[in-house]
CSV table of C-alpha atoms and ligand atoms in Angstrom, one decimal:
chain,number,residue,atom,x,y,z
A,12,UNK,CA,60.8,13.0,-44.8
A,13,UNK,CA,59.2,11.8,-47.8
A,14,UNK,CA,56.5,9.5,-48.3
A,15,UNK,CA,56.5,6.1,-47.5
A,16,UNK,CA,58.2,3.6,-49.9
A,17,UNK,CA,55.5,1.4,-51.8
A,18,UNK,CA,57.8,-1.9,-51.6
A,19,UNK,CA,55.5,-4.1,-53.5
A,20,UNK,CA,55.1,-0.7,-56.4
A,21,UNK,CA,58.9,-1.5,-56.7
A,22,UNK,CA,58.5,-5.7,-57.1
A,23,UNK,CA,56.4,-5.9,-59.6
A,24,UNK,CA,58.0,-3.0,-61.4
A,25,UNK,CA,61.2,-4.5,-61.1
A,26,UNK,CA,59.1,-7.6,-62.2
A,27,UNK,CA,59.3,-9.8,-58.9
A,28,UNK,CA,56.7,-12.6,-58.7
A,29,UNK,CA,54.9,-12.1,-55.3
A,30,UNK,CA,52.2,-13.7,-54.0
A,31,UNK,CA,49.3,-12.6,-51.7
A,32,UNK,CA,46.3,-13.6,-49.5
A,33,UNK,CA,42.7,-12.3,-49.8
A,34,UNK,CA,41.1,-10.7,-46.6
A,35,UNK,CA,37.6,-11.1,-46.6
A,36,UNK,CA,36.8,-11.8,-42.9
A,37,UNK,CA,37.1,-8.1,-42.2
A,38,UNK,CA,38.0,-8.1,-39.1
A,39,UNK,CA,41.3,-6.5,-37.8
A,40,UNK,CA,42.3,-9.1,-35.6
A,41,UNK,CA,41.9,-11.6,-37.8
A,42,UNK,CA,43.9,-9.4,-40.4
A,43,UNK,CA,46.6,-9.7,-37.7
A,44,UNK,CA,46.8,-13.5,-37.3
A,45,UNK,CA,47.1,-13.8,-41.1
A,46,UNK,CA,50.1,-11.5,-40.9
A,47,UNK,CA,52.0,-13.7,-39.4
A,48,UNK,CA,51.9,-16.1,-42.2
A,49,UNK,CA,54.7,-13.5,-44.0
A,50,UNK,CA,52.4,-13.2,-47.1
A,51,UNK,CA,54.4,-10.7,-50.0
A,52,UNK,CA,50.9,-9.1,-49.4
A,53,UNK,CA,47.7,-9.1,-48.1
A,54,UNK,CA,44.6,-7.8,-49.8
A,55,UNK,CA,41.7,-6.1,-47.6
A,56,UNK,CA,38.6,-6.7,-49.5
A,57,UNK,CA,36.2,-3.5,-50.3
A,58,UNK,CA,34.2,-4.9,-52.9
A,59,UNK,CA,32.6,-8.3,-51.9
A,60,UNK,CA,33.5,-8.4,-47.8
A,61,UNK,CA,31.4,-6.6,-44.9
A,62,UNK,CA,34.4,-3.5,-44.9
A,63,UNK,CA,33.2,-0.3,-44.8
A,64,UNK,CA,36.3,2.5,-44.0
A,65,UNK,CA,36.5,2.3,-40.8
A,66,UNK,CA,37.3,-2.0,-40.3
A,67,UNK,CA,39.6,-1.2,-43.5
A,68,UNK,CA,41.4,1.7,-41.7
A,69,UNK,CA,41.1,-0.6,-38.4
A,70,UNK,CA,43.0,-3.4,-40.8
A,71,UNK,CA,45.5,-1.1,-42.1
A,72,UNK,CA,46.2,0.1,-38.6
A,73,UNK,CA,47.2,-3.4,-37.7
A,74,UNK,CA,49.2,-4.4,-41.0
A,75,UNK,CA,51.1,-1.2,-42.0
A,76,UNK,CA,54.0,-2.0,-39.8
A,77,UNK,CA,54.0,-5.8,-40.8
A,78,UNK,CA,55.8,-8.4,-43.2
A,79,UNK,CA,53.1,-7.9,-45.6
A,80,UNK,CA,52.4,-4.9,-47.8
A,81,UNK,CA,48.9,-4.1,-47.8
A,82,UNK,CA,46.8,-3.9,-50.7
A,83,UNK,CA,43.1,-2.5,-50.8
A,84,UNK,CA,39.9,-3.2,-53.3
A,85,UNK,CA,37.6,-0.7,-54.0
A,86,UNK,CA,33.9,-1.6,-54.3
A,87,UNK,CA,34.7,0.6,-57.6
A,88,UNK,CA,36.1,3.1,-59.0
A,89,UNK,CA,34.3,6.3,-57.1
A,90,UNK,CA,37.0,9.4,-56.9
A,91,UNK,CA,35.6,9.6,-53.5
A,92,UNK,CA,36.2,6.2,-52.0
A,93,UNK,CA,39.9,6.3,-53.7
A,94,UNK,CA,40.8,9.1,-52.0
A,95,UNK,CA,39.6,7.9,-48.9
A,96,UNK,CA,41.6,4.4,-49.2
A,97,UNK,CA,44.4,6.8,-49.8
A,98,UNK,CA,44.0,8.8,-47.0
A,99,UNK,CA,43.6,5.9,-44.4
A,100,UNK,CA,47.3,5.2,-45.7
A,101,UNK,CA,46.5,2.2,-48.5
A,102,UNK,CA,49.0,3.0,-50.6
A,103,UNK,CA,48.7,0.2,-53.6
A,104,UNK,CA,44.3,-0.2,-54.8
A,105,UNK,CA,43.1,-2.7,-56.9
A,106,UNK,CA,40.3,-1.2,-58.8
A,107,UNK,CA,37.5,-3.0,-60.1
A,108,UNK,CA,35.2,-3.6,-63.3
A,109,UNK,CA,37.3,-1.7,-65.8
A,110,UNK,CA,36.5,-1.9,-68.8
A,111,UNK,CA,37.9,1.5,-71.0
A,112,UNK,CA,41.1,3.2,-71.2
A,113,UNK,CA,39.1,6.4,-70.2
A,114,UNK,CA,37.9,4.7,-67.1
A,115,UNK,CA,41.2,3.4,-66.0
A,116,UNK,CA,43.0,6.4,-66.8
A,117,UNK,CA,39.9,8.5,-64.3
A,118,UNK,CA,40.5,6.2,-62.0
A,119,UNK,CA,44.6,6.8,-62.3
A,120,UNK,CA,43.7,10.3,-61.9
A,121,UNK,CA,42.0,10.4,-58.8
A,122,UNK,CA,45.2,8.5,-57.3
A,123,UNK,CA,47.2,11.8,-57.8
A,124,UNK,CA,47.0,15.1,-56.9
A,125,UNK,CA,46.6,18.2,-58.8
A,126,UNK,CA,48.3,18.6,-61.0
A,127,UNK,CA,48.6,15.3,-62.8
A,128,UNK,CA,45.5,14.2,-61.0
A,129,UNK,CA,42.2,15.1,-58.7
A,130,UNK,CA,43.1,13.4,-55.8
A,131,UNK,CA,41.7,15.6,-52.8
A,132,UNK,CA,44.0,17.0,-50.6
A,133,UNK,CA,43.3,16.6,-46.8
A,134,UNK,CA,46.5,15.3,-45.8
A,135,UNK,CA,46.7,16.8,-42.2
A,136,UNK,CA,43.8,15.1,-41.6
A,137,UNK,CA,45.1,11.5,-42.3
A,138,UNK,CA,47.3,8.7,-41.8
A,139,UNK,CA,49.2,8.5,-45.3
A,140,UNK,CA,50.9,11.7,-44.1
A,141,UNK,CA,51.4,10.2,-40.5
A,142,UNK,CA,48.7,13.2,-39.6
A,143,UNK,CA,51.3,15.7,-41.2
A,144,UNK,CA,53.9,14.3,-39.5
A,145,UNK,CA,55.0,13.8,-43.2
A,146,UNK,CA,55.8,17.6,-43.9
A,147,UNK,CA,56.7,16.3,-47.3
A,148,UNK,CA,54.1,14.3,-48.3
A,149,UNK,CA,51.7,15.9,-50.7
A,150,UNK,CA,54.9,16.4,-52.9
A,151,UNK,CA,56.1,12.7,-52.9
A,152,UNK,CA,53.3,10.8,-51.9
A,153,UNK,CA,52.4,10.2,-56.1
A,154,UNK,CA,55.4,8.4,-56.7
A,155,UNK,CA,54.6,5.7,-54.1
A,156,UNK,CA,50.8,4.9,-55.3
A,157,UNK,CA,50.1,1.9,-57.4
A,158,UNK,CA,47.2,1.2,-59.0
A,159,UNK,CA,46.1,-2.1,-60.5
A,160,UNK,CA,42.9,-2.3,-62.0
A,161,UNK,CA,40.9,-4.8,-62.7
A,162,UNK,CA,40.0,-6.2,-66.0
A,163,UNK,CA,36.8,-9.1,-66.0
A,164,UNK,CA,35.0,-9.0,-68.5
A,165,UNK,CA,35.0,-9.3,-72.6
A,166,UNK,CA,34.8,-5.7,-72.7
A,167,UNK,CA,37.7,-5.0,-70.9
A,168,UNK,CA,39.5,-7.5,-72.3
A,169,UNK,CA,38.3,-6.3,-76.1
A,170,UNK,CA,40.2,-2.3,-74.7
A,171,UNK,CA,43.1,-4.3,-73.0
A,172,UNK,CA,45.4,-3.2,-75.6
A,173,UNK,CA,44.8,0.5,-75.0
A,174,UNK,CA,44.5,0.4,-71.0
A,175,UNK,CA,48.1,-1.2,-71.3
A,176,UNK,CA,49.1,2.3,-73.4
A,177,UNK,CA,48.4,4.2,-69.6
A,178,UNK,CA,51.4,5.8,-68.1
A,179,UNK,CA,51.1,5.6,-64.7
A,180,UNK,CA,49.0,2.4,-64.5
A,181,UNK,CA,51.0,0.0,-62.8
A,182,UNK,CA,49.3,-3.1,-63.3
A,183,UNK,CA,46.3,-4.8,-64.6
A,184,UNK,CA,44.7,-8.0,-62.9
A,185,UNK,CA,42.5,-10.5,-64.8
A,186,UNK,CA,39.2,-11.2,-62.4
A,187,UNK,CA,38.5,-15.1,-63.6
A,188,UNK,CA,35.0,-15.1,-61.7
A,189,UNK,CA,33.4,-11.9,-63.5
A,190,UNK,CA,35.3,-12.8,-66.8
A,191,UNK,CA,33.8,-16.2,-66.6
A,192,UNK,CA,30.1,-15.3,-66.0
A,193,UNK,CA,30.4,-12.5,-68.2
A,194,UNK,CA,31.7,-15.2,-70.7
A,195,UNK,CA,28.4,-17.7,-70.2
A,196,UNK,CA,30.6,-19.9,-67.7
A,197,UNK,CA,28.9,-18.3,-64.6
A,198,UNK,CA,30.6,-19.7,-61.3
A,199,UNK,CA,32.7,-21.6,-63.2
A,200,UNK,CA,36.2,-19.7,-63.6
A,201,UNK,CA,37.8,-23.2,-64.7
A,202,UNK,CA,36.1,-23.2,-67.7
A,203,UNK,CA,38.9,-24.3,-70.5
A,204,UNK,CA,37.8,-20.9,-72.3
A,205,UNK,CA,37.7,-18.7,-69.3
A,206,UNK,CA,41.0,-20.2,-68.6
A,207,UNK,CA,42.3,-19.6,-71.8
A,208,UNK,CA,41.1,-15.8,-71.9
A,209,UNK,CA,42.8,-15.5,-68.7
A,210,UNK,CA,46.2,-17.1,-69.6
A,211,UNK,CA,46.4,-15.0,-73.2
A,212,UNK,CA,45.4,-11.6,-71.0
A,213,UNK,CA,48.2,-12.2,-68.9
A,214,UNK,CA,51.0,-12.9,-71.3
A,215,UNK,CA,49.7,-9.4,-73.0
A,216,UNK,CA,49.8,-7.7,-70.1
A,217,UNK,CA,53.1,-9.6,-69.1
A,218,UNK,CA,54.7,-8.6,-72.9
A,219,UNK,CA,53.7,-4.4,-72.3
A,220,UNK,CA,55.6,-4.4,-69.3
A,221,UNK,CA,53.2,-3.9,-66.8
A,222,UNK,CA,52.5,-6.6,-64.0
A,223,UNK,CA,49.8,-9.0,-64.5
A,224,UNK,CA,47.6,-10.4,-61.7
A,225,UNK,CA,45.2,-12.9,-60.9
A,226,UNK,CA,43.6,-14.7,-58.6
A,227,UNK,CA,43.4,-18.4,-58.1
A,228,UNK,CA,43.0,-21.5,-55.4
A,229,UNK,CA,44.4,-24.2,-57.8
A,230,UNK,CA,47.7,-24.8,-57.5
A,231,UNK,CA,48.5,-25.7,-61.1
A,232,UNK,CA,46.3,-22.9,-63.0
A,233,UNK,CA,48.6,-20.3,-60.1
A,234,UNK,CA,51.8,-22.3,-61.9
A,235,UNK,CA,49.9,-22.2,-65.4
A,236,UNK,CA,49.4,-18.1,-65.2
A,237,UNK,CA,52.9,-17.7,-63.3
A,238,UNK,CA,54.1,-19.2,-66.1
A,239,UNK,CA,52.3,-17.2,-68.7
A,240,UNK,CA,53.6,-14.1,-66.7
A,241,UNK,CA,51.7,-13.1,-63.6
A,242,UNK,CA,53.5,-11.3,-61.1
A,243,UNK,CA,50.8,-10.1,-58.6
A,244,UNK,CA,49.1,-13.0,-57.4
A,245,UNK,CA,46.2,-14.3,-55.0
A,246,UNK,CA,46.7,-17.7,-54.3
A,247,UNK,CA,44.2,-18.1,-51.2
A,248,UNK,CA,41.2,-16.4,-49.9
A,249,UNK,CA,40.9,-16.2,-46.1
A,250,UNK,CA,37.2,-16.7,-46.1
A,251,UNK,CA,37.6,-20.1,-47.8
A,252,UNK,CA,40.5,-21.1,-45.9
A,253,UNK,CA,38.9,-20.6,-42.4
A,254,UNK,CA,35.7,-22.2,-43.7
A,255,UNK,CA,37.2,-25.2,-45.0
A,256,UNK,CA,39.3,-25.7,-41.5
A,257,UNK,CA,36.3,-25.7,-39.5
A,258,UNK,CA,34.1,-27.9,-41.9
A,259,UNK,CA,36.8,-30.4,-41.5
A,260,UNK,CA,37.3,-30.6,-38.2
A,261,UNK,CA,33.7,-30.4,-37.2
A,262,UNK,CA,33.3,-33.4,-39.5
A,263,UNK,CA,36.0,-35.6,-37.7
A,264,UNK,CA,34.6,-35.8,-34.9
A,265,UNK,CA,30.1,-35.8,-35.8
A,266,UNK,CA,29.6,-39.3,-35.3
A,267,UNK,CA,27.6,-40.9,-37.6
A,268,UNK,CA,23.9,-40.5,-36.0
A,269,UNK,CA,24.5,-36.6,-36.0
A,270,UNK,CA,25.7,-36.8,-40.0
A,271,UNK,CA,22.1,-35.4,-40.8
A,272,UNK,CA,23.0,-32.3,-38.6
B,303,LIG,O1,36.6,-11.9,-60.7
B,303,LIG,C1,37.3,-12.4,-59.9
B,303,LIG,O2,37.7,-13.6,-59.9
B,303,LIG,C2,37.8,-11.5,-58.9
B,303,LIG,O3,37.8,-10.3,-59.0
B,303,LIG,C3,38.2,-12.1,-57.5
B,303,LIG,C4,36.9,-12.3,-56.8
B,303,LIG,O4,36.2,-11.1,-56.6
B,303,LIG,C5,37.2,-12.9,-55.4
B,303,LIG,O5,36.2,-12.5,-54.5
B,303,LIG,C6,37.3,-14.4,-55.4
B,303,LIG,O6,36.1,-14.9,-56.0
């Protein structure tokens, strides 16, 4: 029995559009209810939300058996913390903050094991090999990882060409918050340049054959870089979402006299 089979490593490969929710609420029952919106995938956030490995395991625990196909974020690109996403079963990582070929092609590295890569190997310990129920897994658990990193900055973007010469590297994702205030346009990832930079990263990234992502709330910039060739992409972040529901409704119904509340 063979590793698992990384569905959404196969529809962007095969160069299916898919969109996907961001999880920042950390919280595995909440990951739950947000499963049954039938998301192509869900995202469980390790760099900016309060998950350490445990409420991400907790997540994937609730999700792996779901509609969605789970995706995690590291905080960065530590060897260590990849092999640990990988060994709580996260079987697709968005890695952060690239900004060389030699840094994306380390972080490729510690997805796989020895010999192509440095990936640890504690299987019988952990849920990617079903806790060695998966008597096959060290050999075919490689060929089901896929690993998107992150470019977001001009410095990544200026090595974009050579981090799209990777084998192995499935896709690259275009960050328009840390481009844009790396760009001068801090908190403002609608900038017309940031949008531009974004827009001509993707149909690069689109044209080498790898899957582009991105990461937007505006319905006609999602169309915009669908358009220009994204294939892995956030349309919605669950923190916002939530926020804004509640805001709303609170506001219905505080009279006038309370406004100041
Ligand atoms: O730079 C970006 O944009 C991203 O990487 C996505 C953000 O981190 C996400 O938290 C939304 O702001």
């Amino acid at each position: 029995m063979p590793a698992p089979v990384n569905r959404l490593k196969q529809r962007l490969a095969a160069g299916e559009t898919t969109h996907g929710l961001w999880l920042g609420l950390a919280d595995p029952y909440l990951a739950e209810i947000a499963a049954t919106a039938r998301f192509d995938w869900l995202l469980l956030d390790g760099e900016h939300a309060p998950n350490d490995i445990r409420s991400l395991s907790a997540q994937i625990g609730v999700l792996q058996n779901g509609p969605s196909d789970i995706v995690l974020r590291l905080p960065d690109d530590n060897p260590a913390k990849i092999k640990q996403a990988l060994d709580i079963g996260a079987q697709t990582l968005l890695v952060p903050m690239i900004e060389s070929a030699a840094q994306a092609q380390r972080a490729l590295a510690a997805c796989h094991y020895p010999p192509n890569g440095l990936r640890g190997v504690g299987s019988a310990l952990a849920r990617a090999s079903r806790f060695a129920e998966i008597p096959d897994y060290l050999n075919t658990a490689d060929a089901q990882i896929c690993l998107i990193v992150q470019v977001e900055s001009r410095a990544g973007l200026a090595a974009l060409d050579d981090i799209l010469q990777i084998e192995g590297l499935d896709a690259v994702f275009i960050g328009p918050s840390d481009l844009a205030a790396d760009m001068g346009h801090l908190g403002n990832p609608g900038h017309p340049q940031v949008r531009q930079a974004v827009l001509e990263a993707l149909e690069r990234i689109n044209r080498s054959g790898k899957a582009a992502g991105v990461l937007s709330t505006d319905p006609e910039f999602i169309q915009a870089c669908t358009q220009a060739g994204a294939r892995f992409v956030g349309v919605g972040i669950d923190v916002t979402v939530f926020a804004h529901a509640l805001r709303q409704l609170a506001a219905r119904y505080r009279n006038s006299a309370e406004s100041t509340r």
